PDB file of C-alpha atoms in Angstrom:
ATOM      1  CA  UNK D   1      54.585 -94.808 -33.745  1.00 43.00           C
ATOM      2  CA  UNK D   2      56.391 -95.135 -30.414  1.00 44.00           C
ATOM      3  CA  UNK D   3      54.286 -95.537 -27.293  1.00 45.00           C
ATOM      4  CA  UNK D   4      53.982 -92.573 -25.022  1.00 47.00           C
ATOM      5  CA  UNK D   5      56.289 -92.687 -21.993  1.00 47.00           C
ATOM      6  CA  UNK D   6      54.680 -94.550 -19.119  1.00 56.00           C
ATOM      7  CA  UNK D   7      56.882 -93.326 -16.255  1.00 79.00           C
ATOM      8  CA  UNK D   8      57.638 -89.890 -14.881  1.00 92.00           C
ATOM      9  CA  UNK D   9      61.308 -89.951 -15.792  1.00 97.00           C
ATOM     10  CA  UNK D  10      62.495 -87.390 -18.319  1.00 98.00           C
ATOM     11  CA  UNK D  11      65.582 -88.972 -19.862  1.00 98.00           C
ATOM     12  CA  UNK D  12      68.191 -87.248 -22.019  1.00 98.00           C
ATOM     13  CA  UNK D  13      70.559 -89.341 -24.110  1.00 98.00           C
ATOM     14  CA  UNK D  14      73.856 -87.525 -24.634  1.00 98.00           C
ATOM     15  CA  UNK D  15      76.935 -88.363 -26.692  1.00 98.00           C
ATOM     16  CA  UNK D  16      79.693 -86.842 -28.841  1.00 98.00           C
ATOM     17  CA  UNK D  17      80.087 -86.385 -32.585  1.00 97.00           C
ATOM     18  CA  UNK D  18      82.447 -89.358 -32.887  1.00 96.00           C
ATOM     19  CA  UNK D  19      79.324 -91.532 -32.551  1.00 98.00           C
ATOM     20  CA  UNK D  20      78.458 -90.524 -36.149  1.00 98.00           C
ATOM     21  CA  UNK D  21      74.711 -90.634 -35.544  1.00 98.00           C
ATOM     22  CA  UNK D  22      72.940 -89.324 -38.682  1.00 97.00           C
ATOM     23  CA  UNK D  23      71.168 -85.977 -38.332  1.00 96.00           C
ATOM     24  CA  UNK D  24      67.727 -87.477 -38.923  1.00 97.00           C
ATOM     25  CA  UNK D  25      68.184 -89.946 -36.057  1.00 97.00           C
ATOM     26  CA  UNK D  26      69.462 -87.212 -33.755  1.00 97.00           C
ATOM     27  CA  UNK D  27      66.334 -85.193 -34.381  1.00 97.00           C
ATOM     28  CA  UNK D  28      63.917 -88.119 -34.189  1.00 97.00           C
ATOM     29  CA  UNK D  29      65.499 -89.421 -31.008  1.00 97.00           C
ATOM     30  CA  UNK D  30      65.985 -86.014 -29.360  1.00 97.00           C
ATOM     31  CA  UNK D  31      69.602 -86.983 -28.706  1.00 98.00           C
ATOM     32  CA  UNK D  32      72.048 -84.349 -27.438  1.00 98.00           C
ATOM     33  CA  UNK D  33      75.330 -84.498 -29.369  1.00 98.00           C
ATOM     34  CA  UNK D  34      78.317 -82.459 -28.187  1.00 98.00           C
ATOM     35  CA  UNK D  35      80.794 -81.410 -30.907  1.00 97.00           C
ATOM     36  CA  UNK D  36      84.420 -82.546 -30.839  1.00 97.00           C
ATOM     37  CA  UNK D  37      87.003 -79.783 -31.482  1.00 96.00           C
ATOM     38  CA  UNK D  38      89.031 -80.247 -34.664  1.00 96.00           C
ATOM     39  CA  UNK D  39      92.120 -78.314 -35.801  1.00 96.00           C
ATOM     40  CA  UNK D  40      92.697 -78.062 -39.542  1.00 95.00           C
ATOM     41  CA  UNK D  41      95.907 -76.338 -40.614  1.00 93.00           C
ATOM     42  CA  UNK D  42      96.017 -74.123 -37.549  1.00 93.00           C
ATOM     43  CA  UNK D  43      92.326 -73.223 -37.434  1.00 96.00           C
ATOM     44  CA  UNK D  44      89.901 -74.530 -34.812  1.00 96.00           C
ATOM     45  CA  UNK D  45      86.496 -75.939 -35.702  1.00 97.00           C
ATOM     46  CA  UNK D  46      83.674 -77.874 -34.089  1.00 97.00           C
ATOM     47  CA  UNK D  47      82.661 -81.096 -35.792  1.00 96.00           C
ATOM     48  CA  UNK D  48      79.123 -81.150 -37.203  1.00 96.00           C
ATOM     49  CA  UNK D  49      78.745 -77.474 -36.230  1.00 96.00           C
ATOM     50  CA  UNK D  50      81.165 -75.730 -38.577  1.00 97.00           C
ATOM     51  CA  UNK D  51      80.818 -78.361 -41.299  1.00 95.00           C
ATOM     52  CA  UNK D  52      78.895 -81.491 -42.183  1.00 95.00           C
ATOM     53  CA  UNK D  53      80.589 -84.879 -42.562  1.00 95.00           C
ATOM     54  CA  UNK D  54      80.729 -84.572 -46.408  1.00 95.00           C
ATOM     55  CA  UNK D  55      82.169 -81.067 -46.033  1.00 96.00           C
ATOM     56  CA  UNK D  56      84.801 -82.431 -43.667  1.00 95.00           C
ATOM     57  CA  UNK D  57      85.929 -84.858 -46.357  1.00 95.00           C
ATOM     58  CA  UNK D  58      86.388 -81.936 -48.724  1.00 95.00           C
ATOM     59  CA  UNK D  59      88.559 -80.165 -46.147  1.00 94.00           C
ATOM     60  CA  UNK D  60      90.463 -83.392 -45.447  1.00 92.00           C
ATOM     61  CA  UNK D  61      91.281 -83.804 -49.139  1.00 91.00           C
ATOM     62  CA  UNK D  62      92.499 -80.197 -49.402  1.00 93.00           C
ATOM     63  CA  UNK D  63      94.532 -80.172 -46.165  1.00 91.00           C
ATOM     64  CA  UNK D  64      98.316 -80.385 -46.467  1.00 89.00           C
ATOM     65  CA  UNK D  65      98.567 -81.901 -42.995  1.00 88.00           C
ATOM     66  CA  UNK D  66      96.279 -84.426 -41.314  1.00 88.00           C
ATOM     67  CA  UNK D  67      93.767 -82.607 -39.069  1.00 92.00           C
ATOM     68  CA  UNK D  68      93.786 -83.321 -35.345  1.00 92.00           C
ATOM     69  CA  UNK D  69      91.011 -83.750 -32.807  1.00 92.00           C
ATOM     70  CA  UNK D  70      90.970 -82.846 -29.130  1.00 94.00           C
ATOM     71  CA  UNK D  71      88.632 -83.989 -26.385  1.00 95.00           C
ATOM     72  CA  UNK D  72      85.513 -82.212 -25.184  1.00 98.00           C
ATOM     73  CA  UNK D  73      86.353 -80.302 -21.992  1.00 97.00           C
ATOM     74  CA  UNK D  74      84.769 -80.992 -18.621  1.00 98.00           C
ATOM     75  CA  UNK D  75      83.486 -77.397 -18.619  1.00 98.00           C
ATOM     76  CA  UNK D  76      81.535 -78.151 -21.808  1.00 98.00           C
ATOM     77  CA  UNK D  77      80.014 -81.253 -20.257  1.00 98.00           C
ATOM     78  CA  UNK D  78      79.168 -79.305 -17.105  1.00 98.00           C
ATOM     79  CA  UNK D  79      77.277 -76.679 -19.109  1.00 98.00           C
ATOM     80  CA  UNK D  80      75.385 -79.436 -20.921  1.00 98.00           C
ATOM     81  CA  UNK D  81      74.414 -81.059 -17.616  1.00 98.00           C
ATOM     82  CA  UNK D  82      73.245 -77.726 -16.219  1.00 98.00           C
ATOM     83  CA  UNK D  83      71.225 -77.022 -19.363  1.00 98.00           C
ATOM     84  CA  UNK D  84      69.515 -80.393 -18.969  1.00 98.00           C
ATOM     85  CA  UNK D  85      68.724 -79.612 -15.335  1.00 98.00           C
ATOM     86  CA  UNK D  86      67.147 -76.308 -16.342  1.00 98.00           C
ATOM     87  CA  UNK D  87      65.059 -78.120 -18.966  1.00 98.00           C
ATOM     88  CA  UNK D  88      63.626 -80.398 -16.310  1.00 98.00           C
ATOM     89  CA  UNK D  89      65.379 -83.647 -17.165  1.00 98.00           C
ATOM     90  CA  UNK D  90      65.524 -86.180 -14.347  1.00 98.00           C
ATOM     91  CA  UNK D  91      68.171 -88.438 -15.926  1.00 98.00           C
ATOM     92  CA  UNK D  92      71.124 -88.026 -18.283  1.00 98.00           C
ATOM     93  CA  UNK D  93      72.729 -91.072 -19.887  1.00 98.00           C
ATOM     94  CA  UNK D  94      75.952 -89.858 -21.463  1.00 98.00           C
ATOM     95  CA  UNK D  95      78.032 -92.187 -23.660  1.00 98.00           C
ATOM     96  CA  UNK D  96      81.515 -91.206 -24.805  1.00 98.00           C
ATOM     97  CA  UNK D  97      83.971 -92.485 -27.374  1.00 97.00           C
ATOM     98  CA  UNK D  98      86.233 -95.224 -25.998  1.00 96.00           C
ATOM     99  CA  UNK D  99      88.379 -94.129 -23.078  1.00 96.00           C
ATOM    100  CA  UNK D 100      91.314 -95.889 -24.761  1.00 93.00           C
ATOM    101  CA  UNK D 101      91.268 -93.326 -27.555  1.00 89.00           C
ATOM    102  CA  UNK D 102      90.286 -90.105 -25.806  1.00 92.00           C
ATOM    103  CA  UNK D 103      90.026 -88.347 -22.439  1.00 95.00           C
ATOM    104  CA  UNK D 104      86.352 -87.542 -22.982  1.00 97.00           C
ATOM    105  CA  UNK D 105      85.069 -90.215 -20.621  1.00 97.00           C
ATOM    106  CA  UNK D 106      87.274 -88.844 -17.848  1.00 97.00           C
ATOM    107  CA  UNK D 107      86.159 -85.280 -18.645  1.00 98.00           C
ATOM    108  CA  UNK D 108      82.484 -86.281 -18.592  1.00 98.00           C
ATOM    109  CA  UNK D 109      82.881 -87.999 -15.206  1.00 98.00           C
ATOM    110  CA  UNK D 110      84.795 -85.016 -13.802  1.00 97.00           C
ATOM    111  CA  UNK D 111      81.948 -82.763 -14.946  1.00 98.00           C
ATOM    112  CA  UNK D 112      79.499 -85.009 -13.096  1.00 98.00           C
ATOM    113  CA  UNK D 113      81.478 -84.489  -9.885  1.00 97.00           C
ATOM    114  CA  UNK D 114      81.621 -80.735 -10.514  1.00 97.00           C
ATOM    115  CA  UNK D 115      77.868 -80.713 -11.103  1.00 98.00           C
ATOM    116  CA  UNK D 116      77.235 -82.448  -7.792  1.00 97.00           C
ATOM    117  CA  UNK D 117      79.457 -79.941  -5.983  1.00 97.00           C
ATOM    118  CA  UNK D 118      77.745 -76.954  -7.629  1.00 98.00           C
ATOM    119  CA  UNK D 119      74.186 -78.307  -7.324  1.00 98.00           C
ATOM    120  CA  UNK D 120      74.054 -80.557  -4.238  1.00 97.00           C
ATOM    121  CA  UNK D 121      70.261 -80.351  -4.029  1.00 97.00           C
ATOM    122  CA  UNK D 122      69.595 -81.267  -7.668  1.00 98.00           C
ATOM    123  CA  UNK D 123      67.674 -84.506  -8.238  1.00 97.00           C
ATOM    124  CA  UNK D 124      69.184 -84.929 -11.703  1.00 98.00           C
ATOM    125  CA  UNK D 125      70.810 -88.351 -12.043  1.00 98.00           C
ATOM    126  CA  UNK D 126      73.799 -88.516 -14.400  1.00 98.00           C
ATOM    127  CA  UNK D 127      75.250 -91.769 -15.728  1.00 98.00           C
ATOM    128  CA  UNK D 128      78.412 -91.732 -17.856  1.00 98.00           C
ATOM    129  CA  UNK D 129      79.200 -94.785 -19.970  1.00 98.00           C
ATOM    130  CA  UNK D 130      82.472 -95.604 -21.699  1.00 98.00           C
ATOM    131  CA  UNK D 131      81.423 -97.108 -25.038  1.00 98.00           C
ATOM    132  CA  UNK D 132      84.719 -98.913 -25.533  1.00 97.00           C
ATOM    133  CA  UNK D 133      84.392 -98.308 -29.262  1.00 96.00           C
ATOM    134  CA  UNK D 134      84.090 -95.804 -32.107  1.00 96.00           C
ATOM    135  CA  UNK D 135      81.588 -94.416 -34.610  1.00 97.00           C
ATOM    136  CA  UNK D 136      78.135 -96.048 -34.738  1.00 98.00           C
ATOM    137  CA  UNK D 137      79.528 -98.929 -32.725  1.00 98.00           C
ATOM    138  CA  UNK D 138      77.994 -96.801 -29.982  1.00 98.00           C
ATOM    139  CA  UNK D 139      75.916 -94.462 -32.121  1.00 98.00           C
ATOM    140  CA  UNK D 140      73.585 -97.204 -33.319  1.00 98.00           C
ATOM    141  CA  UNK D 141      72.619 -98.502 -29.840  1.00 98.00           C
ATOM    142  CA  UNK D 142      72.006 -94.901 -28.756  1.00 98.00           C
ATOM    143  CA  UNK D 143      69.532 -94.584 -31.635  1.00 98.00           C
ATOM    144  CA  UNK D 144      67.834 -97.750 -30.426  1.00 98.00           C
ATOM    145  CA  UNK D 145      67.897 -96.445 -26.849  1.00 98.00           C
ATOM    146  CA  UNK D 146      66.104 -93.289 -27.987  1.00 98.00           C
ATOM    147  CA  UNK D 147      63.232 -95.500 -29.112  1.00 98.00           C
ATOM    148  CA  UNK D 148      63.222 -97.069 -25.661  1.00 98.00           C
ATOM    149  CA  UNK D 149      62.953 -93.603 -24.111  1.00 98.00           C
ATOM    150  CA  UNK D 150      59.948 -92.798 -26.287  1.00 97.00           C
ATOM    151  CA  UNK D 151      58.385 -96.151 -25.406  1.00 97.00           C
ATOM    152  CA  UNK D 152      58.529 -95.302 -21.697  1.00 97.00           C
ATOM    153  CA  UNK D 153      61.399 -97.539 -20.598  1.00 98.00           C
ATOM    154  CA  UNK D 154      63.184 -96.517 -17.406  1.00 98.00           C
ATOM    155  CA  UNK D 155      66.703 -95.147 -17.197  1.00 98.00           C
ATOM    156  CA  UNK D 156      67.818 -98.359 -15.518  1.00 98.00           C
ATOM    157  CA  UNK D 157      66.478-100.478 -18.379  1.00 98.00           C
ATOM    158  CA  UNK D 158      68.139 -98.259 -20.978  1.00 98.00           C
ATOM    159  CA  UNK D 159      71.496 -98.249 -19.169  1.00 98.00           C
ATOM    160  CA  UNK D 160      71.395-102.055 -18.967  1.00 98.00           C
ATOM    161  CA  UNK D 161      70.714-102.290 -22.708  1.00 98.00           C
ATOM    162  CA  UNK D 162      73.518 -99.885 -23.613  1.00 98.00           C
ATOM    163  CA  UNK D 163      76.006-101.456 -21.217  1.00 97.00           C
ATOM    164  CA  UNK D 164      75.286-104.882 -22.680  1.00 97.00           C
ATOM    165  CA  UNK D 165      75.612-103.667 -26.274  1.00 98.00           C
ATOM    166  CA  UNK D 166      78.912-101.880 -25.659  1.00 98.00           C
ATOM    167  CA  UNK D 167      80.281-105.073 -24.125  1.00 97.00           C
ATOM    168  CA  UNK D 168      79.650-106.939 -27.380  1.00 98.00           C
ATOM    169  CA  UNK D 169      80.299-104.384 -30.169  1.00 98.00           C
ATOM    170  CA  UNK D 170      82.950-105.328 -32.736  1.00 98.00           C
ATOM    171  CA  UNK D 171      84.044-103.311 -35.780  1.00 97.00           C
ATOM    172  CA  UNK D 172      85.740-104.730 -38.875  1.00 97.00           C
ATOM    173  CA  UNK D 173      86.925-102.349 -41.572  1.00 94.00           C
ATOM    174  CA  UNK D 174      89.556-101.741 -44.210  1.00 92.00           C
ATOM    175  CA  UNK D 175      91.038 -98.782 -46.071  1.00 90.00           C
ATOM    176  CA  UNK D 176      91.374 -98.847 -49.844  1.00 90.00           C
ATOM    177  CA  UNK D 177      94.424 -96.594 -49.518  1.00 84.00           C
ATOM    178  CA  UNK D 178      97.046 -96.849 -46.759  1.00 78.00           C
ATOM    179  CA  UNK D 179      98.132 -93.201 -46.929  1.00 77.00           C
ATOM    180  CA  UNK D 180      96.283 -92.095 -43.806  1.00 77.00           C
ATOM    181  CA  UNK D 181      96.725 -95.399 -41.972  1.00 69.00           C
ATOM    182  CA  UNK D 182     100.485 -95.041 -42.431  1.00 68.00           C
ATOM    183  CA  UNK D 183     100.570 -91.423 -41.231  1.00 68.00           C
ATOM    184  CA  UNK D 184      98.408 -92.161 -38.204  1.00 63.00           C
ATOM    185  CA  UNK D 185     100.650 -95.037 -37.108  1.00 58.00           C
ATOM    186  CA  UNK D 186      97.903 -97.676 -37.257  1.00 50.00           C
ATOM    187  CA  UNK D 187     100.203 -99.655 -39.543  1.00 49.00           C
ATOM    188  CA  UNK D 188     104.016 -99.199 -39.471  1.00 47.00           C
ATOM    189  CA  UNK D 189     105.210 -96.978 -42.322  1.00 44.00           C
ATOM    190  CA  UNK D 190     107.373 -99.664 -43.943  1.00 41.00           C
ATOM    191  CA  UNK D 191     104.575-102.218 -43.833  1.00 50.00           C
ATOM    192  CA  UNK D 192     102.102 -99.699 -45.239  1.00 55.00           C
ATOM    193  CA  UNK D 193     104.496 -98.837 -48.073  1.00 50.00           C
ATOM    194  CA  UNK D 194     105.033-102.496 -48.958  1.00 51.00           C
ATOM    195  CA  UNK D 195     101.287-103.076 -48.652  1.00 60.00           C
ATOM    196  CA  UNK D 196     100.513-100.341 -51.163  1.00 64.00           C
ATOM    197  CA  UNK D 197     103.142-101.630 -53.582  1.00 56.00           C
ATOM    198  CA  UNK D 198     101.878-105.215 -53.366  1.00 69.00           C
ATOM    199  CA  UNK D 199      98.212-104.259 -53.255  1.00 76.00           C
ATOM    200  CA  UNK D 200      97.760-105.637 -49.737  1.00 83.00           C
ATOM    201  CA  UNK D 201      94.915-104.252 -47.653  1.00 87.00           C
ATOM    202  CA  UNK D 202      94.824-104.873 -43.884  1.00 86.00           C
ATOM    203  CA  UNK D 203      91.457-105.742 -42.404  1.00 91.00           C
ATOM    204  CA  UNK D 204      91.369-104.131 -38.985  1.00 89.00           C
ATOM    205  CA  UNK D 205      89.218-104.970 -35.979  1.00 92.00           C
ATOM    206  CA  UNK D 206      88.293-102.566 -33.198  1.00 93.00           C
ATOM    207  CA  UNK D 207      87.320-104.339 -29.995  1.00 95.00           C
ATOM    208  CA  UNK D 208      87.367-102.597 -26.622  1.00 94.00           C
ATOM    209  CA  UNK D 209      89.111 -99.629 -28.222  1.00 91.00           C
ATOM    210  CA  UNK D 210      92.025-101.760 -29.471  1.00 90.00           C
ATOM    211  CA  UNK D 211      92.872-101.905 -33.173  1.00 86.00           C
ATOM    212  CA  UNK D 212      94.243-105.185 -34.521  1.00 88.00           C
ATOM    213  CA  UNK D 213      95.108-106.267 -38.052  1.00 87.00           C
ATOM    214  CA  UNK D 214      93.230-109.556 -38.409  1.00 91.00           C
ATOM    215  CA  UNK D 215      94.103-110.277 -42.038  1.00 91.00           C
ATOM    216  CA  UNK D 216      95.864-108.825 -45.073  1.00 90.00           C
ATOM    217  CA  UNK D 217      94.047-109.376 -48.356  1.00 93.00           C
ATOM    218  CA  UNK D 218      95.399-108.813 -51.840  1.00 91.00           C
ATOM    219  CA  UNK D 219      93.405-106.558 -54.115  1.00 90.00           C
ATOM    220  CA  UNK D 220      90.504-104.191 -53.530  1.00 93.00           C
ATOM    221  CA  UNK D 221      87.921-106.692 -54.787  1.00 95.00           C
ATOM    222  CA  UNK D 222      88.640-108.965 -51.814  1.00 96.00           C
ATOM    223  CA  UNK D 223      88.104-106.326 -49.126  1.00 97.00           C
ATOM    224  CA  UNK D 224      84.325-106.497 -48.761  1.00 98.00           C
ATOM    225  CA  UNK D 225      83.875-110.300 -48.798  1.00 98.00           C
ATOM    226  CA  UNK D 226      86.737-110.854 -46.357  1.00 98.00           C
ATOM    227  CA  UNK D 227      85.404-108.220 -43.938  1.00 98.00           C
ATOM    228  CA  UNK D 228      82.058-110.002 -43.986  1.00 98.00           C
ATOM    229  CA  UNK D 229      83.850-113.320 -43.438  1.00 98.00           C
ATOM    230  CA  UNK D 230      85.275-112.018 -40.170  1.00 98.00           C
ATOM    231  CA  UNK D 231      81.982-110.438 -39.125  1.00 98.00           C
ATOM    232  CA  UNK D 232      80.094-113.672 -39.732  1.00 98.00           C
ATOM    233  CA  UNK D 233      82.655-115.690 -37.825  1.00 97.00           C
ATOM    234  CA  UNK D 234      82.422-113.413 -34.807  1.00 97.00           C
ATOM    235  CA  UNK D 235      78.723-112.602 -34.559  1.00 98.00           C
ATOM    236  CA  UNK D 236      76.696-114.522 -31.997  1.00 96.00           C
ATOM    237  CA  UNK D 237      73.423-114.022 -33.873  1.00 96.00           C
ATOM    238  CA  UNK D 238      73.335-113.920 -37.658  1.00 95.00           C
ATOM    239  CA  UNK D 239      69.827-112.440 -37.511  1.00 96.00           C
ATOM    240  CA  UNK D 240      70.871-109.496 -35.304  1.00 96.00           C
ATOM    241  CA  UNK D 241      71.269-105.999 -36.713  1.00 98.00           C
ATOM    242  CA  UNK D 242      74.371-105.322 -38.813  1.00 98.00           C
ATOM    243  CA  UNK D 243      75.578-101.762 -39.327  1.00 98.00           C
ATOM    244  CA  UNK D 244      77.576-100.644 -42.361  1.00 98.00           C
ATOM    245  CA  UNK D 245      80.066 -97.789 -42.058  1.00 98.00           C
ATOM    246  CA  UNK D 246      81.770 -95.996 -44.912  1.00 98.00           C
ATOM    247  CA  UNK D 247      83.803 -92.902 -45.713  1.00 97.00           C
ATOM    248  CA  UNK D 248      83.600 -90.648 -48.745  1.00 96.00           C
ATOM    249  CA  UNK D 249      82.869 -93.314 -51.372  1.00 97.00           C
ATOM    250  CA  UNK D 250      79.244 -94.420 -51.611  1.00 97.00           C
ATOM    251  CA  UNK D 251      80.167 -97.268 -53.967  1.00 98.00           C
ATOM    252  CA  UNK D 252      81.969 -99.029 -51.112  1.00 98.00           C
ATOM    253  CA  UNK D 253      78.894 -98.595 -48.912  1.00 98.00           C
ATOM    254  CA  UNK D 254      76.633-100.114 -51.558  1.00 98.00           C
ATOM    255  CA  UNK D 255      78.967-103.054 -52.200  1.00 98.00           C
ATOM    256  CA  UNK D 256      79.140-103.791 -48.480  1.00 98.00           C
ATOM    257  CA  UNK D 257      75.371-103.519 -48.037  1.00 98.00           C
ATOM    258  CA  UNK D 258      74.847-105.959 -50.915  1.00 98.00           C
ATOM    259  CA  UNK D 259      77.338-108.443 -49.439  1.00 98.00           C
ATOM    260  CA  UNK D 260      75.778-108.180 -45.965  1.00 98.00           C
ATOM    261  CA  UNK D 261      72.310-108.829 -47.392  1.00 98.00           C
ATOM    262  CA  UNK D 262      73.621-111.838 -49.320  1.00 98.00           C
ATOM    263  CA  UNK D 263      75.619-113.415 -46.500  1.00 98.00           C
ATOM    264  CA  UNK D 264      73.543-112.501 -43.438  1.00 98.00           C
ATOM    265  CA  UNK D 265      70.182-112.842 -45.137  1.00 97.00           C
ATOM    266  CA  UNK D 266      68.945-109.346 -44.298  1.00 98.00           C
ATOM    267  CA  UNK D 267      69.716-105.740 -45.119  1.00 98.00           C
ATOM    268  CA  UNK D 268      71.972-103.621 -42.859  1.00 98.00           C
ATOM    269  CA  UNK D 269      69.996-101.865 -40.154  1.00 98.00           C
ATOM    270  CA  UNK D 270      71.942 -98.642 -40.677  1.00 98.00           C
ATOM    271  CA  UNK D 271      74.415 -97.265 -43.217  1.00 98.00           C
ATOM    272  CA  UNK D 272      76.408 -94.510 -41.550  1.00 98.00           C
ATOM    273  CA  UNK D 273      79.099 -92.205 -42.870  1.00 98.00           C
ATOM    274  CA  UNK D 274      82.014 -91.959 -40.456  1.00 97.00           C
ATOM    275  CA  UNK D 275      83.306 -88.578 -39.355  1.00 95.00           C
ATOM    276  CA  UNK D 276      86.631 -87.142 -38.296  1.00 91.00           C
ATOM    277  CA  UNK D 277      87.564 -89.556 -35.483  1.00 86.00           C
ATOM    278  CA  UNK D 278      87.862 -92.498 -37.897  1.00 86.00           C
ATOM    279  CA  UNK D 279      88.641 -90.691 -41.156  1.00 91.00           C
ATOM    280  CA  UNK D 280      91.645 -88.806 -39.772  1.00 89.00           C
ATOM    281  CA  UNK D 281      93.277 -92.133 -38.861  1.00 84.00           C
ATOM    282  CA  UNK D 282      92.048 -94.358 -41.681  1.00 85.00           C
ATOM    283  CA  UNK D 283      91.360 -91.944 -44.518  1.00 89.00           C
ATOM    284  CA  UNK D 284      88.246 -91.272 -46.589  1.00 94.00           C
ATOM    285  CA  UNK D 285      88.348 -94.516 -48.611  1.00 94.00           C
ATOM    286  CA  UNK D 286      87.120 -96.968 -46.001  1.00 95.00           C
ATOM    287  CA  UNK D 287      84.299 -99.414 -45.471  1.00 98.00           C
ATOM    288  CA  UNK D 288      83.340-101.688 -42.615  1.00 98.00           C
ATOM    289  CA  UNK D 289      80.675-103.428 -40.569  1.00 98.00           C
ATOM    290  CA  UNK D 290      79.664-103.529 -36.936  1.00 98.00           C
ATOM    291  CA  UNK D 291      78.312-106.689 -35.326  1.00 98.00           C
ATOM    292  CA  UNK D 292      77.755-108.024 -31.824  1.00 98.00           C
ATOM    293  CA  UNK D 293      80.170-110.698 -30.635  1.00 97.00           C
ATOM    294  CA  UNK D 294      80.602-112.559 -27.379  1.00 97.00           C
ATOM    295  CA  UNK D 295      79.989-110.487 -24.242  1.00 96.00           C
ATOM    296  CA  UNK D 296      83.176-109.215 -22.602  1.00 96.00           C
ATOM    297  CA  UNK D 297      83.306-108.376 -18.893  1.00 92.00           C
ATOM    298  CA  UNK D 298      85.221-105.573 -17.161  1.00 90.00           C
ATOM    299  CA  UNK D 299      86.874-104.300 -20.329  1.00 91.00           C
ATOM    300  CA  UNK D 300      85.697-100.683 -20.246  1.00 95.00           C
ATOM    301  CA  UNK D 301      86.279 -97.794 -17.871  1.00 94.00           C
ATOM    302  CA  UNK D 302      83.728 -97.155 -15.122  1.00 94.00           C
ATOM    303  CA  UNK D 303      82.779 -93.987 -13.296  1.00 94.00           C
ATOM    304  CA  UNK D 304      84.163 -95.428 -10.074  1.00 89.00           C
ATOM    305  CA  UNK D 305      87.635 -95.447 -11.662  1.00 87.00           C
ATOM    306  CA  UNK D 306      87.589 -91.649 -11.566  1.00 84.00           C
ATOM    307  CA  UNK D 307      85.237 -90.806  -8.708  1.00 74.00           C
ATOM    308  CA  UNK D 308      87.126 -92.511  -5.889  1.00 61.00           C
TER     309      UNK D 308
END
């Protein structure tokens, strides 16, 4: 059981649905998650409000066109900040999906400025962090930060932890089908076509919001071990937590978890199903891992970039 808070700060951790934090961890950590708007064949929805992640995969499979996401508006963030003020929070720590892939960081910072203008006497302190990554690459550290909140750590301590984690997070994943990767432009159409014909599967890294093909492996059976090869080569601490991410196929999740346990010597800390932000671009048949690599400096957006 977590220790009771030992300071008088009332801290709210806030994020968006692209963080893919499981429902149970949201509830246990009292984390505020704002839904990302999604358009599916001309109809507008809110992720994790109008459907669960498994239900999204059903809609994705039935859709004739790839769904699209849009960013959370500054007005939505502003309402969330004002709600937190009314609930007596003294601090908000809001982490967004990478600023390289969305305007949500900019919108969240703009809402902070609007909040200050509308409530100049409020003592509420708002910090907005650009995660520089996707899915539980920032969702997992937020879960860990929620435990820090319950243990009575200060906002400053929690921000330092999150900032450090985001500066080290690395994702390695692969798709078992290149259909969605080709349509999204992550891999050129011709290369994706040839890859499917030859049975080649690109292993893709996401570091600081940038996607890079680090290797092309032949055959589905080589995907999991080669992903773990890259993760092992990049991690700075083999004993540190490893997170497994997967799409619609639980078999891929289980194979990855088994390989992680074998190669790292411990079970994954979390096995998380990715939502729309990843699945729309990579498809439902994906698997990957998240590890911490070398610390990178000045690679993510800062509030000062938008507040000056």
